[in-house]
Amino acid sequence: MDDVDKCLEKLKRCELLSQATIKDICTRVIDVLLDESNVCEVDAPVTVVGDVHGQFYDLLEIFQIGGECPDTRYLFLGDYVDRGHFNLETITLLTCLKLRWPDRITLLRGNHESRQITQVYGFYKEVVQKYGSADVWSYFCEVFDYLPLSAIIAGKIFCVHGGLSPAVLSVDQIKLIDRFREPPSEGVFADLLWSDPSDRDGFNLSQRNAGHLFGKDTVERFLHVNGLSTVLRAHQLCMEGYQIHFDGLLATVWSAPNYCYRCGNVASICEIDASLNREFNVFSAAPEDRREVPSGQAKQVPDYFL
Amino acid sequence: MSEDANSNSLIALNILRLVESAYHIHDPEIEDSPISVSQLPPAGASEDARIYRYLGRFQIFATSSDLPFEPNTVIEITSDRSVFDAFDLLVHHNVLSMPIRDPQSGAYLGLIDMVDLVHLAMTSFDQAKLTDLASLTGSADSIFVGSLADAANISSFNPFVAVPNGVALLAVMRLLGERGLRRICVTDNDGQVTGIISQSWLVRWLNIHKLAPGADLMNATVADLALVSGPDLVVSVPDNALAADAFKAMVDNGVTSCAIVDSNDGTLVTVVSVRDLKVLRGSGTEETDHQQSFSFTALFAPIMDFVSASRMQNLVTFPAVVGVRPTATLGTVIAKFASTGLHRVFVVDDKRMPVGVISLGDVIRTIPTRSQ
């Protein structure tokens, strides 16, 4: 694993790896991910991280305040790429960490870990700009196909990127999904990655045209049937870094501060201790002096759109 | 045609004629003959539903229970403003059209909408010499030329048509369907436009009242209803085209959106629509002078860059494409329209090849013709 350590050192300096190295790492990490269930079992204590969206320096900030991996056990809820300026560095670092410490970091799939979405929301374009071709993008898209869909912490806390599905009452139903593919636009797979909580009871159509809106009653039923205590998810911007819904039954954790470099929000990571107590550690965007843009970095957004 | 169908058509035609001859319809072929609401013929048994502007919002008073809708505040503009101001206002208020009125007389001169602005922009693009790109100042004046009154309905997509308060719901649907209108203005007794009924609003109503006026219709598939226009009618550009190519395709084909397909295998990648023209306005803040951040050169960007910039202006992520299968039911399509606020959905096969498009107009046209 010496070579992975060297890669990690480079990446923490925000340096890109060669295309051949990335191909090798992606192939090896797929082998690791193949063994993981659609519903990963994760031990506590663990720190849960929400959307990162290519905000590399804020990811480094997360490791500063939450502790480095492998010292701290991490569970990431997806949306590693798109919208940010350093999608490549972010996903490459996380992939290398998974390869190096497979038992100390769990990476779930978010709605942005898809070919369709990354072609529109920035990751594809960044790869072509930085590598001259789309090959690296297709390597990572293949890795995305192997990312698990959900996790349960200590048999009690259900974790997923988006939310619940009207077609799923038991967690066992999630295990039946064939996840090794591009997410379809409808069905359980789509719901887990796209759904949002709502004030209205039951399941309703979402304005996003993907996933569903789910109400408090659906969460109560899901937790009861599966013997769980709470749901932890990401997927929606929280100005305060996190949000508690449904009298504590569900929480949203959001880990991209000053989202899209313009929202001015704070972010958080959710630290869960061995007794399953939940603590949201709130943080702001990394200070300006820690945001050196490496030379030769192409601008994400072309001039004519500024 | 059977006699029943014949007489129904006649009734429909007469209703339409009477609605058209109501206040403030600017159709030179029809004489202005103001007619009071009470003179409209009583609606048939299944056509009881009437749309009233009441307490600041549209409400339908029908035999079934109705649901109050969000108020529909009308943004208007006077004809002495510039075309750019109209563009700016449309984007700022996130509406697709607004009435233009003469500042002196207060009369309505027409509607200006996003499609008109696309047509204007494309006309300017045609005239610009490609070798002269560098000399393009990119200023708003070079694209949005001419007076606002001239620009009104230059695309002929949204003529100014008005109906009185209390018009029959099905009559409005027929009017929209048969005249190919996308929205209709509702006026009060003083001739003031108090609201605009759009196709979107009607579809949201249909979504709630699926049992009327055509219950079993909702379970018919879009293929059965011949709502799917064939693949050769899908307006598309490959994903390596320029933004201007896509907007030109819209203008040339008289549509408001263009599919973007993979240049290798023809599968549907995403969709660009007239609404995406808002990207030209730049992403300045309220304080920024929008004229200065306006950028014509963005039209020469690759279409995928253009679409990305538009999608990323929204902090919420949406799927790249809203598609349905030919086996989807009308009820499903109406629900999709109602929940997403889109104006068309693409029909795809299981390989994600585009095989047709369904617009709001297609859906609304279907209801009156099939509801008897």
XYZ file of C-alpha atoms in Angstrom:
678
model
C 0.000 0.000 0.000
C 3.088 2.206 -0.179
C 2.003 3.473 -3.543
C -1.393 4.524 -2.142
C 0.362 6.368 0.689
C 2.403 8.277 -1.871
C -0.787 9.105 -3.757
C -2.395 10.370 -0.561
C 0.559 12.646 0.104
C 0.307 14.135 -3.375
C -3.445 14.570 -3.158
C -3.317 16.377 0.174
C -1.116 18.922 -1.588
C -3.952 19.252 -4.137
C -1.856 17.636 -6.860
C -3.474 15.434 -9.430
C -2.405 11.869 -10.090
C -1.581 10.503 -13.524
C -4.365 9.011 -15.589
C -2.752 5.564 -15.399
C -2.531 5.758 -11.609
C -6.167 6.713 -11.353
C -7.189 3.828 -13.581
C -5.260 1.438 -11.354
C -6.746 2.845 -8.142
C -10.269 2.716 -9.521
C -9.893 -0.898 -10.583
C -8.562 -1.868 -7.154
C -11.210 0.019 -5.198
C -13.977 -1.659 -7.193
C -12.724 -4.984 -5.827
C -13.131 -3.602 -2.314
C -16.593 -2.185 -2.994
C -17.852 -5.387 -4.600
C -17.837 -7.067 -1.218
C -19.971 -4.403 0.406
C -23.697 -4.890 0.847
C -26.312 -2.392 -0.374
C -26.812 -1.780 3.334
C -23.424 -1.470 5.048
C -23.056 -2.252 8.716
C -21.009 0.466 10.369
C -19.795 0.536 13.973
C -19.901 3.475 16.345
C -18.162 5.780 17.139
C -18.274 7.228 13.625
C -18.360 10.685 12.042
C -20.965 11.127 9.325
C -20.329 13.593 6.513
C -22.945 15.035 4.129
C -22.543 16.618 0.664
C -19.025 17.804 -0.190
C -19.488 18.744 -3.872
C -15.882 19.132 -4.914
C -15.050 21.674 -2.215
C -11.632 20.132 -1.611
C -10.284 22.644 0.901
C -13.425 22.270 2.958
C -12.891 18.502 2.897
C -9.409 19.047 4.329
C -11.082 21.271 6.921
C -13.380 18.361 7.813
C -10.363 16.131 8.462
C -8.871 18.937 10.572
C -11.838 19.253 12.885
C -13.095 15.664 12.776
C -9.738 13.985 12.877
C -7.714 12.311 10.138
C -8.750 9.029 8.616
C -7.976 6.303 9.888
C -7.873 7.781 13.421
C -11.518 8.751 13.068
C -13.956 6.332 11.481
C -15.898 8.078 8.690
C -19.175 7.511 6.868
C -19.749 9.762 3.822
C -23.302 10.091 2.483
C -22.459 10.851 -1.162
C -22.356 13.855 -3.525
C -18.573 14.084 -3.676
C -18.481 15.741 -7.093
C -20.161 18.491 -9.154
C -20.616 22.236 -8.580
C -17.262 22.672 -6.824
C -13.900 23.649 -8.308
C -11.941 20.573 -7.184
C -14.184 17.627 -7.971
C -11.270 15.525 -9.190
C -9.025 16.097 -6.196
C -11.945 15.410 -3.860
C -13.074 12.115 -5.355
C -9.518 10.917 -5.925
C -8.579 11.575 -2.296
C -11.669 9.794 -0.978
C -11.122 6.859 -3.336
C -7.534 6.492 -2.177
C -8.590 6.658 1.469
C -11.116 3.897 0.811
C -8.472 1.779 -0.833
C -5.968 2.410 1.972
C -8.325 2.065 4.967
C -11.371 0.138 3.711
C -12.669 -0.556 7.221
C -12.256 2.996 8.468
C -14.169 4.862 5.775
C -17.501 4.076 4.118
C -18.599 5.904 0.971
C -22.276 5.836 -0.009
C -23.671 6.811 -3.388
C -25.367 10.192 -3.833
C -27.556 11.360 -6.712
C -24.528 13.140 -8.206
C -22.561 9.891 -8.512
C -24.080 9.251 -11.925
C -23.097 9.699 -15.565
C -26.216 11.699 -16.416
C -25.822 14.206 -13.597
C -22.047 14.664 -13.802
C -22.336 15.498 -17.499
C -24.422 18.553 -16.633
C -23.234 19.664 -13.193
C -19.496 20.043 -13.705
C -17.470 16.875 -13.012
C -17.298 15.708 -16.635
C -16.179 19.117 -17.804
C -13.500 19.389 -15.121
C -12.042 16.006 -16.118
C -11.848 16.986 -19.788
C -10.244 20.320 -18.831
C -7.630 18.772 -16.547
C -6.869 15.534 -18.410
C -7.759 16.397 -21.991
C -10.157 13.466 -22.351
C -13.105 11.915 -20.571
C -11.372 8.627 -19.672
C -10.857 9.485 -16.020
C -14.522 10.458 -15.803
C -15.569 7.044 -17.045
C -13.211 5.319 -14.575
C -14.851 7.137 -11.669
C -18.350 6.569 -13.055
C -17.587 2.872 -12.918
C -16.499 3.243 -9.297
C -19.784 5.054 -8.592
C -21.659 2.013 -9.881
C -20.177 -0.010 -7.004
C -20.802 2.421 -4.152
C -23.254 1.039 -1.584
C -26.638 2.711 -1.186
C -27.124 2.905 2.556
C -25.674 2.091 5.949
C -26.866 1.278 9.438
C -24.787 2.475 12.382
C -24.729 0.028 15.302
C -27.985 -1.496 14.137
C -29.894 1.696 15.017
C -29.201 4.686 12.767
C -30.235 4.314 9.125
C -28.082 6.398 6.774
C -28.802 7.185 3.133
C -28.136 10.092 0.779
C -31.706 11.157 -0.091
C -34.433 9.392 1.814
C -37.164 6.791 1.899
C -39.129 5.022 -0.816
C -42.806 4.083 -0.993
C -41.717 0.686 -2.308
C -39.533 -0.097 0.709
C -40.861 -0.992 4.121
C -38.118 -3.371 5.206
C -34.396 -2.793 4.967
C -34.116 -6.285 3.483
C -35.851 -4.998 0.349
C -32.939 -2.616 -0.199
C -30.560 -5.571 -0.211
C -32.377 -7.003 -3.218
C -31.593 -4.045 -5.484
C -29.085 -4.543 -8.281
C -26.999 -1.456 -7.589
C -24.146 -2.089 -10.032
C -25.424 0.255 -12.737
C -26.353 3.817 -13.594
C -29.254 4.748 -11.281
C -32.617 4.555 -13.057
C -34.891 7.608 -13.045
C -37.658 5.835 -11.107
C -38.043 3.188 -8.484
C -36.467 2.321 -5.161
C -32.901 3.005 -6.301
C -33.853 6.522 -7.437
C -35.891 7.175 -4.278
C -33.000 6.360 -1.936
C -30.778 8.877 -3.716
C -33.300 11.660 -4.446
C -36.132 11.750 -1.877
C -36.730 14.680 0.459
C -38.640 14.930 3.770
C -41.840 16.945 3.722
C -44.493 18.340 6.056
C -47.178 16.360 4.272
C -47.847 12.844 5.472
C -47.361 9.872 3.205
C -45.401 9.744 -0.031
C -45.955 12.480 -2.615
C -44.475 13.432 -5.963
C -41.355 15.529 -5.690
C -40.850 18.788 -7.542
C -37.423 17.491 -8.512
C -39.125 14.855 -10.673
C -36.961 12.217 -9.028
C -37.561 10.402 -5.787
C -40.516 11.223 -3.570
C -41.458 13.528 -0.748
C -41.936 11.541 2.447
C -43.729 12.558 5.617
C -43.255 11.939 9.330
C -45.625 8.966 9.321
C -43.518 7.136 6.751
C -40.382 7.607 8.856
C -42.142 6.393 11.998
C -43.360 3.302 10.182
C -39.946 2.556 8.632
C -38.106 2.931 11.943
C -40.646 0.783 13.764
C -40.692 -2.050 11.217
C -36.893 -2.251 11.147
C -36.168 -1.700 14.817
C -34.237 1.508 14.148
C -34.050 4.724 16.134
C -33.368 7.510 13.603
C -32.613 8.341 9.973
C -29.572 10.395 8.983
C -29.343 11.781 5.461
C -27.943 14.661 3.382
C -28.999 15.912 -0.095
C -30.497 19.265 0.942
C -28.706 22.522 1.719
C -28.970 23.574 5.388
C -27.967 27.144 6.105
C -27.077 26.159 9.686
C -25.126 23.101 8.562
C -27.718 20.613 9.743
C -31.445 20.329 10.318
C -33.564 18.182 12.621
C -36.960 17.058 11.307
C -39.935 15.156 12.666
C -39.139 15.735 16.362
C -35.682 14.238 16.029
C -36.578 11.127 14.038
C -34.683 12.391 11.005
C -31.702 14.669 10.574
C -30.053 16.234 7.535
C -26.305 16.816 7.648
C -24.771 19.242 5.150
C -20.993 19.465 4.808
C -20.335 22.017 2.051
C -19.855 25.459 3.677
C -20.502 28.564 1.555
C -22.076 26.212 -0.977
C -21.173 26.932 -4.607
C -18.866 29.588 -3.156
C -21.829 31.959 -2.813
C -24.456 30.736 -0.317
C -22.784 31.921 2.852
C -23.993 28.897 4.811
C -22.101 27.022 7.501
C -21.669 23.254 7.352
C -21.442 20.420 9.817
C -20.304 16.882 10.404
C -22.299 14.542 12.624
C -20.191 12.928 15.336
C -21.752 9.801 16.798
C -20.180 8.365 19.904
C -20.133 4.781 21.153
C -23.439 5.318 22.990
C -24.987 6.632 19.781
C -25.256 10.205 21.045
C -25.420 12.579 18.091
C -23.412 15.820 18.015
C -23.304 18.238 15.088
C -19.905 19.890 14.815
C -20.517 23.087 12.861
C -17.786 24.717 10.794
C -17.309 27.510 8.238
C -15.519 27.518 4.910
C -11.748 27.058 5.022
C -9.970 30.393 5.505
C -8.758 32.193 2.387
C -5.065 31.644 3.138
C -5.597 27.890 3.063
C -7.184 27.966 -0.357
C -4.120 28.209 -2.601
C -5.143 27.568 -6.151
C -2.408 25.420 -7.702
C -0.794 26.948 -10.791
C -2.158 25.734 -14.086
C -5.582 25.246 -12.623
C -8.157 25.846 -15.325
C -11.112 28.009 -14.389
C -14.230 25.976 -13.833
C -16.669 28.463 -15.288
C -15.808 30.004 -18.658
C -15.516 33.785 -18.714
C -18.619 34.399 -20.764
C -20.782 33.027 -17.977
C -19.429 35.226 -15.181
C -69.369 12.651 -38.033
C -72.463 11.602 -36.055
C -75.154 14.107 -35.411
C -74.314 14.337 -31.740
C -70.702 15.035 -32.475
C -71.766 17.571 -35.043
C -73.975 19.492 -32.656
C -71.310 19.350 -29.948
C -68.807 20.839 -32.327
C -71.286 23.525 -33.207
C -71.842 24.388 -29.571
C -68.122 24.478 -29.020
C -67.647 26.717 -32.013
C -70.342 29.087 -30.848
C -68.893 29.256 -27.359
C -65.554 30.021 -28.869
C -66.992 32.755 -31.063
C -68.716 34.359 -28.118
C -65.632 34.162 -25.955
C -63.566 35.670 -28.707
C -65.958 38.542 -29.119
C -65.695 39.436 -25.471
C -63.699 42.416 -24.216
C -60.312 43.426 -25.562
C -59.540 40.733 -28.074
C -57.083 42.161 -30.585
C -57.969 40.064 -33.565
C -58.508 42.326 -36.567
C -60.631 39.704 -38.295
C -63.291 39.762 -35.603
C -65.284 42.878 -34.976
C -65.194 44.202 -31.499
C -68.661 43.530 -30.163
C -68.590 43.730 -26.411
C -70.828 41.173 -24.865
C -71.805 40.949 -21.258
C -71.118 37.838 -19.259
C -74.781 37.064 -18.804
C -75.235 36.703 -22.537
C -72.870 33.746 -22.736
C -74.846 30.560 -23.288
C -75.333 28.345 -20.259
C -72.672 25.691 -20.118
C -73.702 22.075 -20.751
C -74.129 19.605 -17.894
C -70.546 18.483 -17.976
C -69.300 21.946 -18.663
C -70.430 23.627 -15.502
C -66.986 24.538 -14.380
C -66.270 28.237 -14.678
C -63.120 30.109 -13.851
C -63.513 33.193 -11.737
C -60.945 35.652 -10.528
C -62.029 35.937 -6.938
C -60.258 37.353 -3.923
C -57.098 37.931 -5.911
C -56.759 34.426 -7.289
C -58.276 32.117 -9.863
C -60.874 29.758 -8.528
C -63.024 27.257 -10.304
C -66.610 27.041 -9.185
C -67.827 23.660 -10.244
C -69.936 20.861 -8.899
C -66.843 19.114 -7.574
C -64.904 20.625 -4.719
C -62.275 23.084 -5.776
C -58.953 23.993 -4.417
C -57.749 27.556 -4.167
C -54.606 28.145 -6.117
C -51.639 30.409 -5.606
C -52.438 33.990 -6.593
C -51.234 34.916 -10.013
C -49.917 38.491 -9.809
C -49.662 39.992 -13.245
C -46.405 41.723 -14.079
C -46.982 44.281 -16.805
C -44.669 46.552 -18.774
C -45.323 49.776 -20.652
C -44.407 50.063 -24.313
C -41.972 52.929 -23.713
C -39.560 50.558 -21.945
C -36.820 48.761 -23.837
C -36.866 45.172 -24.993
C -33.953 44.540 -22.664
C -36.013 45.793 -19.709
C -38.694 43.292 -20.663
C -36.127 40.480 -20.748
C -34.760 41.577 -17.405
C -38.205 41.680 -15.810
C -39.192 38.284 -17.163
C -36.078 36.686 -15.714
C -36.282 38.573 -12.444
C -39.891 37.579 -11.799
C -39.391 34.127 -13.274
C -42.389 34.394 -15.599
C -42.560 33.569 -19.248
C -44.693 36.418 -20.516
C -46.285 39.720 -19.638
C -48.773 42.162 -21.157
C -47.536 45.380 -22.729
C -49.660 48.446 -22.361
C -49.554 51.895 -23.811
C -48.491 54.297 -21.030
C -50.858 57.049 -22.222
C -54.059 55.240 -23.116
C -53.594 52.199 -20.885
C -54.627 49.959 -23.779
C -53.037 46.545 -24.114
C -50.791 46.267 -27.146
C -49.894 42.621 -26.832
C -47.821 40.132 -24.891
C -44.047 39.879 -24.802
C -42.610 36.527 -23.900
C -39.404 34.562 -23.752
C -40.030 32.937 -27.112
C -40.200 36.362 -28.754
C -36.847 37.166 -27.206
C -35.336 33.954 -28.515
C -36.566 34.848 -31.988
C -35.099 38.332 -31.705
C -31.762 36.991 -30.506
C -31.595 34.458 -33.323
C -32.369 37.099 -35.916
C -29.460 39.163 -34.644
C -27.256 36.078 -34.601
C -28.086 35.385 -38.220
C -27.009 38.853 -39.175
C -23.753 38.789 -37.264
C -20.847 37.777 -39.429
C -19.039 34.900 -37.780
C -15.682 36.387 -38.760
C -16.649 39.471 -36.868
C -17.014 37.728 -33.504
C -14.256 39.743 -31.903
C -15.969 43.000 -32.738
C -19.215 41.964 -31.101
C -19.580 44.241 -28.142
C -21.900 41.782 -26.527
C -24.153 44.610 -25.542
C -27.846 44.114 -25.131
C -28.632 46.699 -27.787
C -27.102 44.553 -30.476
C -29.537 41.710 -29.920
C -32.659 43.144 -28.454
C -33.193 45.758 -31.092
C -36.339 47.599 -31.937
C -39.189 48.827 -29.811
C -41.079 46.765 -27.329
C -44.304 47.159 -29.268
C -42.663 45.687 -32.369
C -41.187 42.796 -30.410
C -44.558 41.879 -28.979
C -45.452 38.470 -30.250
C -42.822 38.520 -32.957
C -42.742 34.753 -32.554
C -46.538 34.561 -32.838
C -46.492 32.128 -29.971
C -48.489 34.226 -27.556
C -50.998 36.607 -29.101
C -52.875 38.747 -26.650
C -56.249 37.108 -26.108
C -58.530 38.016 -23.237
C -61.616 36.461 -21.715
C -63.972 37.830 -19.112
C -64.185 36.752 -15.537
C -66.454 33.692 -15.239
C -65.566 32.059 -18.538
C -66.308 28.324 -18.819
C -63.347 26.078 -18.041
C -63.809 23.775 -21.008
C -64.207 26.755 -23.306
C -60.837 28.029 -22.175
C -59.295 24.623 -22.798
C -60.790 24.540 -26.277
C -59.622 28.060 -26.944
C -56.117 27.218 -25.886
C -56.144 23.930 -27.752
C -57.719 24.961 -31.011
C -55.991 28.305 -31.323
C -52.704 26.936 -30.093
C -52.532 29.495 -27.285
C -50.344 28.995 -24.276
C -51.959 31.539 -22.016
C -54.971 33.752 -21.926
C -55.599 37.026 -20.077
C -58.588 37.500 -17.850
C -60.053 40.977 -17.615
C -62.402 42.619 -15.171
C -65.297 44.884 -16.079
C -62.939 47.808 -16.564
C -60.822 45.926 -19.062
C -57.943 45.609 -16.643
C -55.987 42.383 -16.894
C -56.411 40.812 -13.489
C -54.713 37.548 -14.205
C -53.257 35.213 -16.761
C -54.494 31.638 -17.106
C -51.645 29.547 -18.407
C -51.492 25.987 -19.613
C -49.434 25.169 -16.504
C -52.195 26.414 -14.241
C -54.810 24.379 -16.093
C -52.712 21.242 -15.880
C -52.248 21.704 -12.140
C -56.023 21.907 -11.846
C -56.409 18.792 -13.989
C -53.979 16.972 -11.742
C -56.155 17.617 -8.716
C -59.481 16.958 -10.409
C -58.487 13.876 -12.315
C -61.997 12.474 -12.124
C -63.469 15.260 -14.183
C -63.912 16.025 -16.978
C -62.608 12.665 -18.304
C -61.979 10.026 -15.644
C -61.163 6.906 -17.654
C -59.137 9.088 -19.947
C -56.530 9.365 -17.212
C -55.697 5.676 -17.500
C -55.186 5.700 -21.235
C -51.562 5.506 -22.271
C -49.972 8.355 -24.141
C -49.326 5.997 -27.037
C -53.052 5.108 -27.181
C -53.989 8.743 -27.207
C -51.611 9.358 -30.070
C -49.934 11.987 -27.925
C -46.506 10.800 -28.895
C -45.181 12.630 -31.908
C -42.717 10.509 -33.850
C -38.929 10.527 -33.429
C -38.469 12.512 -36.618
C -40.495 15.304 -35.035
C -38.238 15.562 -32.008
C -36.165 18.684 -32.444
C -32.643 17.920 -31.314
C -28.993 18.873 -31.617
C -25.941 16.723 -30.808
C -24.126 17.424 -27.555
C -21.154 18.944 -29.380
C -23.272 21.686 -30.988
C -23.197 25.374 -30.047
C -25.900 26.983 -27.927
C -26.943 29.096 -30.901
C -27.580 25.935 -32.940
C -30.072 24.762 -30.357
C -31.939 28.071 -30.183
C -31.937 28.310 -33.948
C -33.440 24.823 -34.130
C -36.209 25.985 -31.792
C -36.933 29.025 -33.919
C -36.793 27.163 -37.220
C -39.136 24.447 -35.974
C -41.518 26.652 -34.026
C -40.914 24.939 -30.688
C -39.814 26.110 -27.271
C -37.330 23.405 -26.398
C -34.640 21.329 -28.007
C -33.380 17.889 -27.034
C -29.635 17.371 -26.712
C -28.565 13.917 -27.799
C -25.322 12.015 -27.448
C -23.310 12.561 -30.631
C -22.255 8.890 -30.638
C -25.388 6.907 -29.908
C -28.252 9.405 -30.148
C -29.493 8.841 -26.594
C -31.105 11.726 -24.776
C -28.599 13.626 -22.632
C -30.606 16.643 -21.528
C -33.001 19.351 -22.749
C -32.567 23.087 -23.316
C -35.551 25.432 -23.455
C -36.343 29.098 -24.058
C -36.224 29.634 -20.318
C -32.490 28.858 -20.370
C -31.926 32.091 -22.271
C -31.803 33.652 -18.822
C -28.139 32.630 -18.747
C -27.393 35.562 -21.060
C -28.397 37.897 -18.267
C -25.403 36.862 -16.203
C -25.566 36.008 -12.541
C -25.226 39.475 -11.123
C -26.809 40.474 -7.843
C -29.703 42.888 -7.478
C -27.279 45.781 -7.299
C -25.454 44.869 -10.484
C -26.380 46.754 -13.590
C -27.657 43.849 -15.625
C -27.017 45.556 -18.897
C -23.321 45.379 -18.130
C -23.272 41.725 -17.172
C -25.281 40.789 -20.242
C -23.400 38.468 -22.565
C -24.262 37.752 -26.166
C -21.112 35.694 -26.666
C -22.523 32.969 -24.415
C -24.626 31.951 -27.415
C -21.401 30.791 -29.071
C -20.586 28.503 -26.163
C -20.932 24.741 -26.539
C -24.524 23.800 -25.738
C -23.529 21.596 -22.791
C -21.674 24.525 -21.182
C -24.739 26.685 -21.725
C -27.071 24.143 -20.150
C -24.656 23.557 -17.250
C -24.513 27.271 -16.498
C -28.290 27.437 -16.491
C -28.787 24.353 -14.303
C -26.129 25.431 -11.841
C -27.843 28.758 -11.251
C -30.329 26.686 -9.270
C -28.980 25.435 -5.950
C -31.275 22.414 -6.136
C -30.219 19.598 -8.469
C -32.718 18.184 -10.932
C -32.389 15.122 -13.175
C -30.834 15.869 -16.559
C -33.945 14.759 -18.390
C -37.636 14.372 -17.636
C -38.815 11.484 -19.735
C -41.747 9.098 -19.922
C -42.248 5.803 -21.714
C -44.897 5.408 -24.399
C -46.721 3.190 -21.904
C -47.118 6.011 -19.377
C -50.709 7.026 -18.676
C -52.169 10.455 -19.253
C -52.670 10.723 -15.492
C -48.964 10.135 -14.897
C -47.983 12.727 -17.470
C -50.357 15.302 -15.961
C -48.933 14.561 -12.524
C -45.416 15.068 -13.840
C -46.342 18.389 -15.422
C -48.080 19.503 -12.262
C -45.256 18.609 -9.906
C -42.316 19.820 -12.011
C -43.779 22.895 -13.704
C -42.206 21.834 -16.993
C -43.854 22.621 -20.293
C -43.050 19.430 -22.126
C -41.798 15.949 -21.412
C -39.856 13.771 -23.814
C -40.911 10.254 -24.586
C -38.051 7.773 -24.552
C -37.754 4.080 -25.222
C -35.908 1.745 -22.872
C -32.594 2.606 -24.522
C -33.175 6.287 -23.720
C -33.620 7.165 -27.386
C -36.054 10.055 -27.833
C -39.166 8.874 -29.644
C -41.480 11.824 -29.111
C -42.455 14.923 -27.169
C -45.614 15.736 -25.223
C -46.359 19.377 -24.559
C -48.800 20.980 -22.153
C -50.837 21.976 -25.191
C -51.077 18.369 -26.341
C -52.546 17.370 -22.984
C -54.986 20.251 -22.789
C -56.146 19.685 -26.345
C -56.952 16.075 -25.523
C -59.353 16.802 -22.694
C -62.225 18.633 -24.401
C -62.169 16.433 -27.494
C -62.385 13.238 -25.481
C -64.446 14.225 -22.518
C -67.879 13.726 -24.096
